Coordinates of C-alpha atoms and ligand atoms in Angstrom, one line a residue:
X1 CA 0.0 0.0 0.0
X2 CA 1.1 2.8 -0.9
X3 CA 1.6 6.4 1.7
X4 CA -1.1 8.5 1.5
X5 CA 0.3 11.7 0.9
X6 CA -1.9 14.9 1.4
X7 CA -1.4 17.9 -0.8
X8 CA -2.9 21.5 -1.3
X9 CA -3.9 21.7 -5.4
X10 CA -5.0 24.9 -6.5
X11 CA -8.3 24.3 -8.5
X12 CA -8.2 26.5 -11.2
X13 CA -4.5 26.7 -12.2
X14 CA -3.3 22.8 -10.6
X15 CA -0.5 24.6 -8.5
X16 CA 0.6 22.3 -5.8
X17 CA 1.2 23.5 -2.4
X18 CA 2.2 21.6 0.8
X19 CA -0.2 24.0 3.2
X20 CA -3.7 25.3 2.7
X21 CA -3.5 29.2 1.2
X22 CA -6.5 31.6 0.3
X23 CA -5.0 33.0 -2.2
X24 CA -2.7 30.9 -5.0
X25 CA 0.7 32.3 -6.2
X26 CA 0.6 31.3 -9.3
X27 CA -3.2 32.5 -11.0
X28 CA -3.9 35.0 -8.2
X29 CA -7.1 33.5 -7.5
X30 CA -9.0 33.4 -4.1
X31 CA -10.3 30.1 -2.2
X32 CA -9.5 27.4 -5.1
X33 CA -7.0 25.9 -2.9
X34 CA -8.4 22.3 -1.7
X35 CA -6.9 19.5 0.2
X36 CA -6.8 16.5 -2.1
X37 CA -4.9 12.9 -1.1
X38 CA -2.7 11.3 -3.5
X39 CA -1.1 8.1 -3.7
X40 CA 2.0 9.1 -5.5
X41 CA 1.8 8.7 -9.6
X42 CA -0.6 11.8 -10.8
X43 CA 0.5 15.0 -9.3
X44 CA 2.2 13.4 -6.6
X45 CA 5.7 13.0 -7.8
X46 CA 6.9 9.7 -10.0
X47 CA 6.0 6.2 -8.9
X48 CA 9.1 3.8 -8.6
X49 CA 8.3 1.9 -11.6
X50 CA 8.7 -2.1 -11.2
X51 CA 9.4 -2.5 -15.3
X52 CA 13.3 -2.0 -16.9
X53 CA 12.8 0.2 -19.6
X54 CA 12.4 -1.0 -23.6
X55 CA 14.6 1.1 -25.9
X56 CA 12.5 2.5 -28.8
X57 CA 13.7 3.3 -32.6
X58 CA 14.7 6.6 -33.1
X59 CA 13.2 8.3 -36.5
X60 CA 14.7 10.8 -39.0
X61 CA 12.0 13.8 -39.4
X62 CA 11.6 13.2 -43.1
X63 CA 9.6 10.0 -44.0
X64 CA 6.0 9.0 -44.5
X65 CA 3.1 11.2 -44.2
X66 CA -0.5 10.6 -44.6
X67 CA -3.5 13.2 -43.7
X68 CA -5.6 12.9 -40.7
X69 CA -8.4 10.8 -41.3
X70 CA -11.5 12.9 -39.8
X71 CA -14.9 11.8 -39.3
X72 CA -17.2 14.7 -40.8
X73 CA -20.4 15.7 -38.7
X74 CA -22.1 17.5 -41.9
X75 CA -22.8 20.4 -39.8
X76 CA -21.0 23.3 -41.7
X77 CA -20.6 25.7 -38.7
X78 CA -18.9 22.7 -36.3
X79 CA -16.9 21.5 -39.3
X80 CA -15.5 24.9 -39.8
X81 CA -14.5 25.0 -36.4
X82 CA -12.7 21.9 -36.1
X83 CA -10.7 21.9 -38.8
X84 CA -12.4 19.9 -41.3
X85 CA -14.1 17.3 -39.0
X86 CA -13.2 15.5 -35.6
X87 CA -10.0 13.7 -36.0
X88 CA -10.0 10.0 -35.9
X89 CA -7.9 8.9 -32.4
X90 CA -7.6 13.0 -31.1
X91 CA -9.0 14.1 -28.2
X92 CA -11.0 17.3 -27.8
X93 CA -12.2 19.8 -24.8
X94 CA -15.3 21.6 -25.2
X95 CA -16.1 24.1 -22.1
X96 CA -18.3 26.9 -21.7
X97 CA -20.0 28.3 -18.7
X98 CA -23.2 26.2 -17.2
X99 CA -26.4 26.0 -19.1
X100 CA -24.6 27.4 -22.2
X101 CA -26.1 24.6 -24.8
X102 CA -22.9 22.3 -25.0
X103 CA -24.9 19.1 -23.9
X104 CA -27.5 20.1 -26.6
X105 CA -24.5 21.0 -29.5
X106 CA -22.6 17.4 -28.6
X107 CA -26.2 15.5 -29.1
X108 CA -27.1 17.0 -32.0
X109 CA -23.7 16.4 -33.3
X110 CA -23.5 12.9 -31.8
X111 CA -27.0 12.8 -33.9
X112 CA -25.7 14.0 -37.1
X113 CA -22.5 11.5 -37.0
X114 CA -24.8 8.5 -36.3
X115 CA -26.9 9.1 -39.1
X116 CA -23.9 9.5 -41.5
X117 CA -23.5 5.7 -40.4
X118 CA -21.0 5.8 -37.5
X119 CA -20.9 4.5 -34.0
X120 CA -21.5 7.2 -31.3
X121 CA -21.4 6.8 -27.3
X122 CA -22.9 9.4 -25.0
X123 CA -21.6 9.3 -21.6
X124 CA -23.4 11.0 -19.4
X125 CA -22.1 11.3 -16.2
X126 CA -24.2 14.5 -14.7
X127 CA -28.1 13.6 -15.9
X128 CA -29.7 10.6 -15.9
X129 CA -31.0 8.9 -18.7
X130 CA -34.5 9.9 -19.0
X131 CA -33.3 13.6 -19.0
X132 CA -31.0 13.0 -21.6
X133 CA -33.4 10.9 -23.3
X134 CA -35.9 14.1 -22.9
X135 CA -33.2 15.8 -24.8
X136 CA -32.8 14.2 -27.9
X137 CA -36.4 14.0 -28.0
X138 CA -36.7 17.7 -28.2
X139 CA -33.4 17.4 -30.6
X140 CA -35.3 15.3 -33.0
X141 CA -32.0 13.1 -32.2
X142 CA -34.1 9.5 -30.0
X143 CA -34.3 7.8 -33.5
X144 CA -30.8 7.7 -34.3
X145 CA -28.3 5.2 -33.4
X146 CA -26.6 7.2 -30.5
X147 CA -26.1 4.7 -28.0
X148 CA -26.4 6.2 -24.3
X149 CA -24.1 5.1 -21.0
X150 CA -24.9 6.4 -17.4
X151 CA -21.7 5.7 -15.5
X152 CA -18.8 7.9 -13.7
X153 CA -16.0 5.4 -13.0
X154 CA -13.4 5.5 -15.9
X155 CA -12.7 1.9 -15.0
X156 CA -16.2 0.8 -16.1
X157 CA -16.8 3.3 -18.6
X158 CA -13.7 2.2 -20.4
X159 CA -14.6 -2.0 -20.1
X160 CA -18.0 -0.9 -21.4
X161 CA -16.1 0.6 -24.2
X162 CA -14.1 -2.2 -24.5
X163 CA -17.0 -4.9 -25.0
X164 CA -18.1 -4.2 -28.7
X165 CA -16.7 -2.6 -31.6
X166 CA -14.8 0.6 -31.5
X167 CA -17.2 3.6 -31.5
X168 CA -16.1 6.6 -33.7
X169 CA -17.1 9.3 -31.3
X170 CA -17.1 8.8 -27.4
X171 CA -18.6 12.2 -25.7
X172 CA -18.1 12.3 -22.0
X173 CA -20.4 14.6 -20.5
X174 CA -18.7 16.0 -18.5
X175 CA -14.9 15.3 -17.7
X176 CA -15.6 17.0 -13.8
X177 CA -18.1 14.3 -13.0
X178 CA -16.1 11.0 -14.0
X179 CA -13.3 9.3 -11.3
X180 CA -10.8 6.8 -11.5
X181 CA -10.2 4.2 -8.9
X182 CA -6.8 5.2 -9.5
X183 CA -6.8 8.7 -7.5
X184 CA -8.5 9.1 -3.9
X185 CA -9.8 12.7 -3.9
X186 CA -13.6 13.6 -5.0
X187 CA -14.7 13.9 -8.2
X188 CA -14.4 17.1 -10.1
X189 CA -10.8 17.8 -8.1
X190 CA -7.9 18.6 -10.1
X191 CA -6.1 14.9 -9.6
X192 CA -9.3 13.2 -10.7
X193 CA -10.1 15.1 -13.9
X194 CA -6.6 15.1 -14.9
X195 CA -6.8 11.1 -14.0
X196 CA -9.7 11.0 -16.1
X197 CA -8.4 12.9 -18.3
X198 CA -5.3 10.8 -19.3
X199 CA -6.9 7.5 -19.1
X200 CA -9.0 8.8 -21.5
X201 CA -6.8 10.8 -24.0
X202 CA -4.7 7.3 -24.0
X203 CA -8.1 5.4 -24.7
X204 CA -8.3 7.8 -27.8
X205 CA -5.0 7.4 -29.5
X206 CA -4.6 3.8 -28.5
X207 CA -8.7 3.1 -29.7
X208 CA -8.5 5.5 -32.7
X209 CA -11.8 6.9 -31.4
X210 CA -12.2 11.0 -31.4
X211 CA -13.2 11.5 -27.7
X212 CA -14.6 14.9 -26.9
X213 CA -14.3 15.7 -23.1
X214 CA -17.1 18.4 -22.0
X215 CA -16.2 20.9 -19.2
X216 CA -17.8 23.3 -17.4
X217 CA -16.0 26.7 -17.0
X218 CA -16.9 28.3 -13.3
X219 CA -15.4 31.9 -12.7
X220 CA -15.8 31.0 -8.6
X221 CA -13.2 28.1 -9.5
X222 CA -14.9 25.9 -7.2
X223 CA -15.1 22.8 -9.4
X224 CA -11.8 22.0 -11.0
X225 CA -10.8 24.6 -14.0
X226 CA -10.6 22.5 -17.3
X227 CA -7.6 24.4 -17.7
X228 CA -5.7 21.6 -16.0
X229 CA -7.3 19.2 -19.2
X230 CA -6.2 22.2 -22.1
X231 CA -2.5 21.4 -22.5
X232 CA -3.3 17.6 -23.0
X233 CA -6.0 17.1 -25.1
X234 CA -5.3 18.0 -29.6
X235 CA -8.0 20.8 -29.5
X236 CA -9.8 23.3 -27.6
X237 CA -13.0 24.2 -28.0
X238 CA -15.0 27.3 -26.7
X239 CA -18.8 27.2 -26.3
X240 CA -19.9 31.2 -25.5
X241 CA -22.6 33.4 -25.7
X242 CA -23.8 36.3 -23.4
X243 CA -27.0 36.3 -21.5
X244 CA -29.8 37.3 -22.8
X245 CA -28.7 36.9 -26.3
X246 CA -29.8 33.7 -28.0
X247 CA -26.9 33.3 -30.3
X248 CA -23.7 30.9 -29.4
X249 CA -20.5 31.1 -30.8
X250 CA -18.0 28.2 -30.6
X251 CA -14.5 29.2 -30.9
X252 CA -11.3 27.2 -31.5
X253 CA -8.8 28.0 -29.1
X254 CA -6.2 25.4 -29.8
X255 CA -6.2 22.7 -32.2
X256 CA -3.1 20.5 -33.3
X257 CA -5.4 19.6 -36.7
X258 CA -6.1 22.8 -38.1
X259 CA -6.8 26.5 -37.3
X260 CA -7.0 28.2 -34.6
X261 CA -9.4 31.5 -35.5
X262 CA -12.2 30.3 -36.4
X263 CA -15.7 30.6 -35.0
X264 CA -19.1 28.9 -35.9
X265 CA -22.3 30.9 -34.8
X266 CA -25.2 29.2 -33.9
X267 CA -28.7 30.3 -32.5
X268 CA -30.0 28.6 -29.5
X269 CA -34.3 27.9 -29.8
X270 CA -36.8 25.9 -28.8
X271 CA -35.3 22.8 -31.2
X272 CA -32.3 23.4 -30.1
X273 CA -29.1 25.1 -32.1
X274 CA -29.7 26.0 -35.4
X275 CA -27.1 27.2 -37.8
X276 CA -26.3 31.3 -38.3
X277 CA -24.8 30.8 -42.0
X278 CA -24.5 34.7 -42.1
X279 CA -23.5 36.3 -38.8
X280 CA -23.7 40.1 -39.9
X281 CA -26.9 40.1 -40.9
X282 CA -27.8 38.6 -37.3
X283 CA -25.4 41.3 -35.3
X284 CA -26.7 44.1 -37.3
X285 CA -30.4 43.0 -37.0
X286 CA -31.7 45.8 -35.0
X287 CA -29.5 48.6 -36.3
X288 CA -30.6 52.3 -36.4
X289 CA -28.0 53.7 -38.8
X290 CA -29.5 57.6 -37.9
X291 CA -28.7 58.0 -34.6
X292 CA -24.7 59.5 -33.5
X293 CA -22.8 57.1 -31.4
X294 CA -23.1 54.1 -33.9
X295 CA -20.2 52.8 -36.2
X296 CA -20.3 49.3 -37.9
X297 CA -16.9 48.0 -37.7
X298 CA -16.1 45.2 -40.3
X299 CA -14.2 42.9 -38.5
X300 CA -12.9 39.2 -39.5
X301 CA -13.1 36.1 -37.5
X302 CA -10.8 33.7 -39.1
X303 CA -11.3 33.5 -42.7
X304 CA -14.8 34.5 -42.4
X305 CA -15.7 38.5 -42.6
X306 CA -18.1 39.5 -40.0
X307 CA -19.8 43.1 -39.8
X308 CA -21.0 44.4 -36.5
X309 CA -22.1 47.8 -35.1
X310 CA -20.0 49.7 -32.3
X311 CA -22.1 51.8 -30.1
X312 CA -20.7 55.1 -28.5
X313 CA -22.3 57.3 -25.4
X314 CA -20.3 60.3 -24.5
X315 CA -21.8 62.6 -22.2
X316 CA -20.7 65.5 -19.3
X317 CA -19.7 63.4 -16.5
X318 CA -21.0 65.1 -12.8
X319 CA -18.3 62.6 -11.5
X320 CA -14.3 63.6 -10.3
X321 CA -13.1 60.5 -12.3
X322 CA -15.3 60.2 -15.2
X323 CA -17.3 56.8 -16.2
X324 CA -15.3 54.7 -18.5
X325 CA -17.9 51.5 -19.1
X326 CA -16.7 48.6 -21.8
X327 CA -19.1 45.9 -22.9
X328 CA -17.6 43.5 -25.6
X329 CA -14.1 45.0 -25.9
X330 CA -10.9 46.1 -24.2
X331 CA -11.0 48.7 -21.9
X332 CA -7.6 49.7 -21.8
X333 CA -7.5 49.7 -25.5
X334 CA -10.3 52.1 -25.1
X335 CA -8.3 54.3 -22.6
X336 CA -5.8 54.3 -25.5
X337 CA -7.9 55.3 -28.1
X338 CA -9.1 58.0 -25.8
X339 CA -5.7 59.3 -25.1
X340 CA -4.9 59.2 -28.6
X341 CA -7.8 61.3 -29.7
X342 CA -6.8 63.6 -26.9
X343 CA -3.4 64.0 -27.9
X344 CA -3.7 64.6 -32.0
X345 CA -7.2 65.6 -32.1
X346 CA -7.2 67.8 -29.7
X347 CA -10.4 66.3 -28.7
X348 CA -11.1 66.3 -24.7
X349 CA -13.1 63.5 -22.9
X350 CA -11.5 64.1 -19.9
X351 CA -14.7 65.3 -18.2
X352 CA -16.9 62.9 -19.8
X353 CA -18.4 59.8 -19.4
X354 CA -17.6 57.2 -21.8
X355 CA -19.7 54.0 -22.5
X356 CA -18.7 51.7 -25.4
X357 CA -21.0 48.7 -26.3
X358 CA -20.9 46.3 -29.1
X359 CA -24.4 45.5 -29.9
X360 CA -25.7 41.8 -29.9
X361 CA -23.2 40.4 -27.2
X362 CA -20.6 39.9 -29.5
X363 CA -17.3 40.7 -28.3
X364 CA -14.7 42.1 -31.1
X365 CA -10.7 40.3 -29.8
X366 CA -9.1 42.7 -32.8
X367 CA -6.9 45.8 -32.9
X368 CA -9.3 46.5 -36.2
X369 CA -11.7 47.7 -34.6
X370 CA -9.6 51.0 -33.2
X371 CA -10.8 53.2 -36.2
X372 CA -14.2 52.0 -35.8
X373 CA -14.4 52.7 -32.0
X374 CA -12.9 56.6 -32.7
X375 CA -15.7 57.3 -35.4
X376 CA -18.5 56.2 -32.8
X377 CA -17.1 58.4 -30.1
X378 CA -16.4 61.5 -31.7
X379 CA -20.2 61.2 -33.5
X380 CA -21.6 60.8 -30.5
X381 CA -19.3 63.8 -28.5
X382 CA -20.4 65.9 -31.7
X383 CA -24.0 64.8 -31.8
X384 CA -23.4 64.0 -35.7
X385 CA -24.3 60.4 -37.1
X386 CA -21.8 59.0 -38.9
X387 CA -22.3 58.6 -42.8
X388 CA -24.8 56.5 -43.7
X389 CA -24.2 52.9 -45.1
X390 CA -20.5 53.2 -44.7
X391 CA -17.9 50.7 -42.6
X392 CA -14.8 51.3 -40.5
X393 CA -11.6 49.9 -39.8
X394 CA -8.4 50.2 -39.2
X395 CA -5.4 50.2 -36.1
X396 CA -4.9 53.8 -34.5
X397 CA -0.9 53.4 -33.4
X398 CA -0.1 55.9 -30.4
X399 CA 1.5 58.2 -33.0
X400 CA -2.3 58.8 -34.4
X401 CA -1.6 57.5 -38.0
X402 CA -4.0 54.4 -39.0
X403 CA -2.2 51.3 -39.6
X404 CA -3.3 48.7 -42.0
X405 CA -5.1 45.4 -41.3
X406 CA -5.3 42.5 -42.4
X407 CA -7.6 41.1 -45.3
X408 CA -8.7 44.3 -46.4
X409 CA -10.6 43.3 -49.3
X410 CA -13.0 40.2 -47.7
X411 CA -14.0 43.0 -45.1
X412 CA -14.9 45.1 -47.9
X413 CA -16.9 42.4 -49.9
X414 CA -18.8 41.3 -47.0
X415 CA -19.8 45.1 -46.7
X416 CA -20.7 45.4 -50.1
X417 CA -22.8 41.7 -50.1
X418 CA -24.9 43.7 -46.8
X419 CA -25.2 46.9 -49.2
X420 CA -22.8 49.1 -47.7
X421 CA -21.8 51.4 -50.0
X422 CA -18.4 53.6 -48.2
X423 CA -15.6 52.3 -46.2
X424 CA -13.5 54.4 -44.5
X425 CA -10.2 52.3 -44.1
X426 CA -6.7 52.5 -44.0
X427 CA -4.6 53.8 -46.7
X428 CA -3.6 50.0 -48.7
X429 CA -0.5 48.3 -49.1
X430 CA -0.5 47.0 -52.1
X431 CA -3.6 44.8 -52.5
X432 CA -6.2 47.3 -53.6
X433 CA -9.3 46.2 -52.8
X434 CA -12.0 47.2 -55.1
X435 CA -15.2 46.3 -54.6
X436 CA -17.6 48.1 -57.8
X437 CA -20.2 49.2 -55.5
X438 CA -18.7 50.3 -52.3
X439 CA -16.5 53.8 -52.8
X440 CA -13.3 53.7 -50.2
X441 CA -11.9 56.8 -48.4
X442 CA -8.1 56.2 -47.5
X443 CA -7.7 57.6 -43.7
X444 CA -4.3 58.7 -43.2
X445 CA -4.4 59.4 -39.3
X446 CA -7.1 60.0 -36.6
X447 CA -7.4 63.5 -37.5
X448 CA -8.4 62.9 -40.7
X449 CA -11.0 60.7 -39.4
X450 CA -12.1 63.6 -37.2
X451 CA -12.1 66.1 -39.7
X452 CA -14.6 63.7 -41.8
X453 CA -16.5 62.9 -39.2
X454 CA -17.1 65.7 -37.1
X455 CA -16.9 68.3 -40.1
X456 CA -13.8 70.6 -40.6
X457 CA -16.0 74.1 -40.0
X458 CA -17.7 72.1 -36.4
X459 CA -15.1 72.8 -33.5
X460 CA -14.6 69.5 -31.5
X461 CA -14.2 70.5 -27.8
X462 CA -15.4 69.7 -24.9
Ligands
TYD1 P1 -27.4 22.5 -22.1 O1 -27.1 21.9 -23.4 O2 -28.0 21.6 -21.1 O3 -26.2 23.3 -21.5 P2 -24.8 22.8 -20.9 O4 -24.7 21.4 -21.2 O5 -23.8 23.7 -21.5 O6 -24.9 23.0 -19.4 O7 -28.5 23.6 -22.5 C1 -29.1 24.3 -21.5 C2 -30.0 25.4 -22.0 O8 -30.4 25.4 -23.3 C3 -31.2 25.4 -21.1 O9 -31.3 26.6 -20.4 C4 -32.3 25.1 -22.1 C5 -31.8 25.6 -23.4 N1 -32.4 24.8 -24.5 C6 -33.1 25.4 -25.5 O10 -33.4 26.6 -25.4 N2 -33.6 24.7 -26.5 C7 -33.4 23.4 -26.6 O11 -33.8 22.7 -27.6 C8 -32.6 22.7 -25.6 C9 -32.3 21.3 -25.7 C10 -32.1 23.5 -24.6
MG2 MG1 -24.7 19.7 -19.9

């Protein structure tokens, strides 16, 4: 028998410590610091092994190749997203916050794959079967071949496994429910999910089954953070969306078999997720193109071109330190854009309040949308709306020039296909993009910008 060792794992970063801590070193965070027991192996050091090692062939780099062989679910926006397909023997991690629709994604995928003739198993280690049964009757998913397994212990889920023929797809719903006889702390503890974890990323590659690991993201940090799972598994997978909004994007944020930028954008109804084949049209749904304060950005996300509108509210603030309120983008790149406008533009929102919102929920991640975020906050500071059907973007550097961006000319087709009819962009190097319908204006530097939007005779002063 082995000593019981106890230990102090952070659980959101996996830090060990040998005391109890509020606070961890390493990821800052507050009360995710838990007593957990280990018996050597996982976490706790290595175990003395009993075997004398096997010497393996070494292998030049050069040699044979062949592609990935990927199983293809046939839904377009999850396909995108992983690359082309799941990879046969890879292991994937799809989190996302509670109640964000990643059980009802994975069935209807798991659907999808079985009806396209292969072999999927749902674990489901946190609802019982007639829930999950409820489910995929609402999913339109009970008639397919999707076979169903209530069970937490890795040891029996992988003998189950074992019994028949190799499925292609095992989901484990989720990774912080399942345990391994292996480990002695609870379930959903850093040592168990990485436990799990590793006996099942080695079922995978050994099987040549795709398993997909679900996880639940919890800012509090109370359950284990997936985190721990991220650096073992081939590919990570975001599910998001922000309340209130019924839309869902799913976001690649790592993946050994193909990109890494690229989103797929679902809706979330009563039939579960359906497909959003053109996102601009759904984040500019609702747009009133008259009033100052609004600027549609055209921003990519990956290789696909998405169009979304920036809202801008600039008003006299009765505080000391003025209001500076962010929803869907960085606020200190805000404060820099601010300080930027200040210094070339001699435009002063120093005494104002400043509240930036991207409308729909979506949140923009690039530089782009700098020239965008300017135009919406001097129109609104001016009380001018900004030209009618026209897009923005562009990077503001600190000197105040506008700095090119990438892929110019999809952001300007995308425009055109949602009958925009101006861009205002930065001046192009090289590839002119020239769409026949939309007339571009070259910004040089944010002044520029100002001038055109503000109007040279209108003073811009606080
Ligand atoms: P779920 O997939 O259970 O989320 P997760 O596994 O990420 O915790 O989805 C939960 C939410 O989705 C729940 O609030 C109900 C809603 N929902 C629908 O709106 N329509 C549907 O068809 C389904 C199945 C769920
Ligand atoms: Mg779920």
């Amino acid at each position: 028998m082995a000593k019981t060792k106890t230990t102090f794992i952070c659980q959101n970063c996996g830090s060990v410590y040998s005391r109890w801590m509020g606070k961890c070193e390493s990821c800052g965070e507050w009360n995710t610091i838990v007593e957990e027991n280990m018996t050597g192996g996982i976490g706790g050091g290595p175990m003395q092994s009993r075997r004398k090692g096997r010497p393996a062939a070494l292998l030049p780099l050069s040699g044979e190749m062949e592609e990935a062989p990927r199983i293809v679910s046939g839904i377009p926006e999850l396909d995108r997203v992983t690359g082309g397909g799941f990879v046969r023997g890879s292991a994937l991690l799809v989190g996302g916050d509670p109640g964000i629709g990643k059980s009802t994604l994975l069935m209807q995928a798991a659907a999808a794959l079985a009806r396209g003739g292969h072999r999927v198993v749902y674990v489901s280690g946190e609802e019982a079967v007639a829930q999950v049964r409820l489910r995929a009757q609402r999913l339109h998913a009970a008639d397919t071949s999707v076979q169903l397994l209530a069970e937490t212990n890795i040891e029996d889920i992988l003998a189950t496994l074992a019994q028949d023929k190799r499925p292609d797809l095992v989901i484990i719903d989720s990774i912080q429910t399942v345990w391994t006889d292996m480990a002695e702390s609870a379930p959903g503890t850093v040592t168990q999910v990485r436990a799990g974890a590793q006996a099942l990323i080695r079922y995978a590659k050994s099987s040549g089954a795709t398993v997909i690991l679900v996880g639940h993201v919890t800012k509090e940090g109370q359950i284990a953070g997936p985190r721990v799972v991220e650096h073992m598994v081939d590919a990570v997978l975001y599910f998001e969306g922000e309340g209130g909004h019924h839309y869902r994007i799913l976001r690649t944020v790592k993946n050994r078999f193909g990109p890494t930028d690229e989103i797929g954008v679902f809706e979330m109804g009563d039939g579960g997720l359906r497909e959003v084949a053109n996102p601009s049209e759904l984040f500019l749904g609702e747009r009133n193109g008259k009033s100052p304060g609004a600027a549609v950005f055209a921003g990519m996300e990956g290789t696909r071109p998405v169009l979304v509108e920036i809202q801008a509210l600039v008003a006299p603030s009765p505080l000391g330190t003025p209001r500076r309120s962010v929803i869907g983008w960085d606020t200190p790149r805000l404060a820099m854009v601010l300080a930027v406008l200040e210094a070339h533009c001699g435009v002063r929102l120093g005494q104002h309040d400043v509240y930036l919102n991207v409308a729909g929920g979506y949140r923009i991640r690039e530089p782009a949308a700098d020239l965008a975020v300017a135009a919406a906050l001097v129109s609104s500071l001016s009380g001018r709306p900004l030209p009618a059907e026209c897009v923005f973007f562009g990077e503001i550097s600190l000197s105040g020039s506008v700095r090119p961006v990438s892929h110019a000319a999809q952001r300007i087709k995308e425009a055109e296909k949602l009958g925009f009819r101006r861009s205002m962009m930065p001046a192009s190097t090289g590839e002119t993009p020239k769409a026949k319908e939309v007339e571009t204006l070259e910004i040089e530097t944010l002044p520029h910008l100002v001038a055109e939007v503000a109007g040279r005779q209108i003073e811009v002063e606080a």
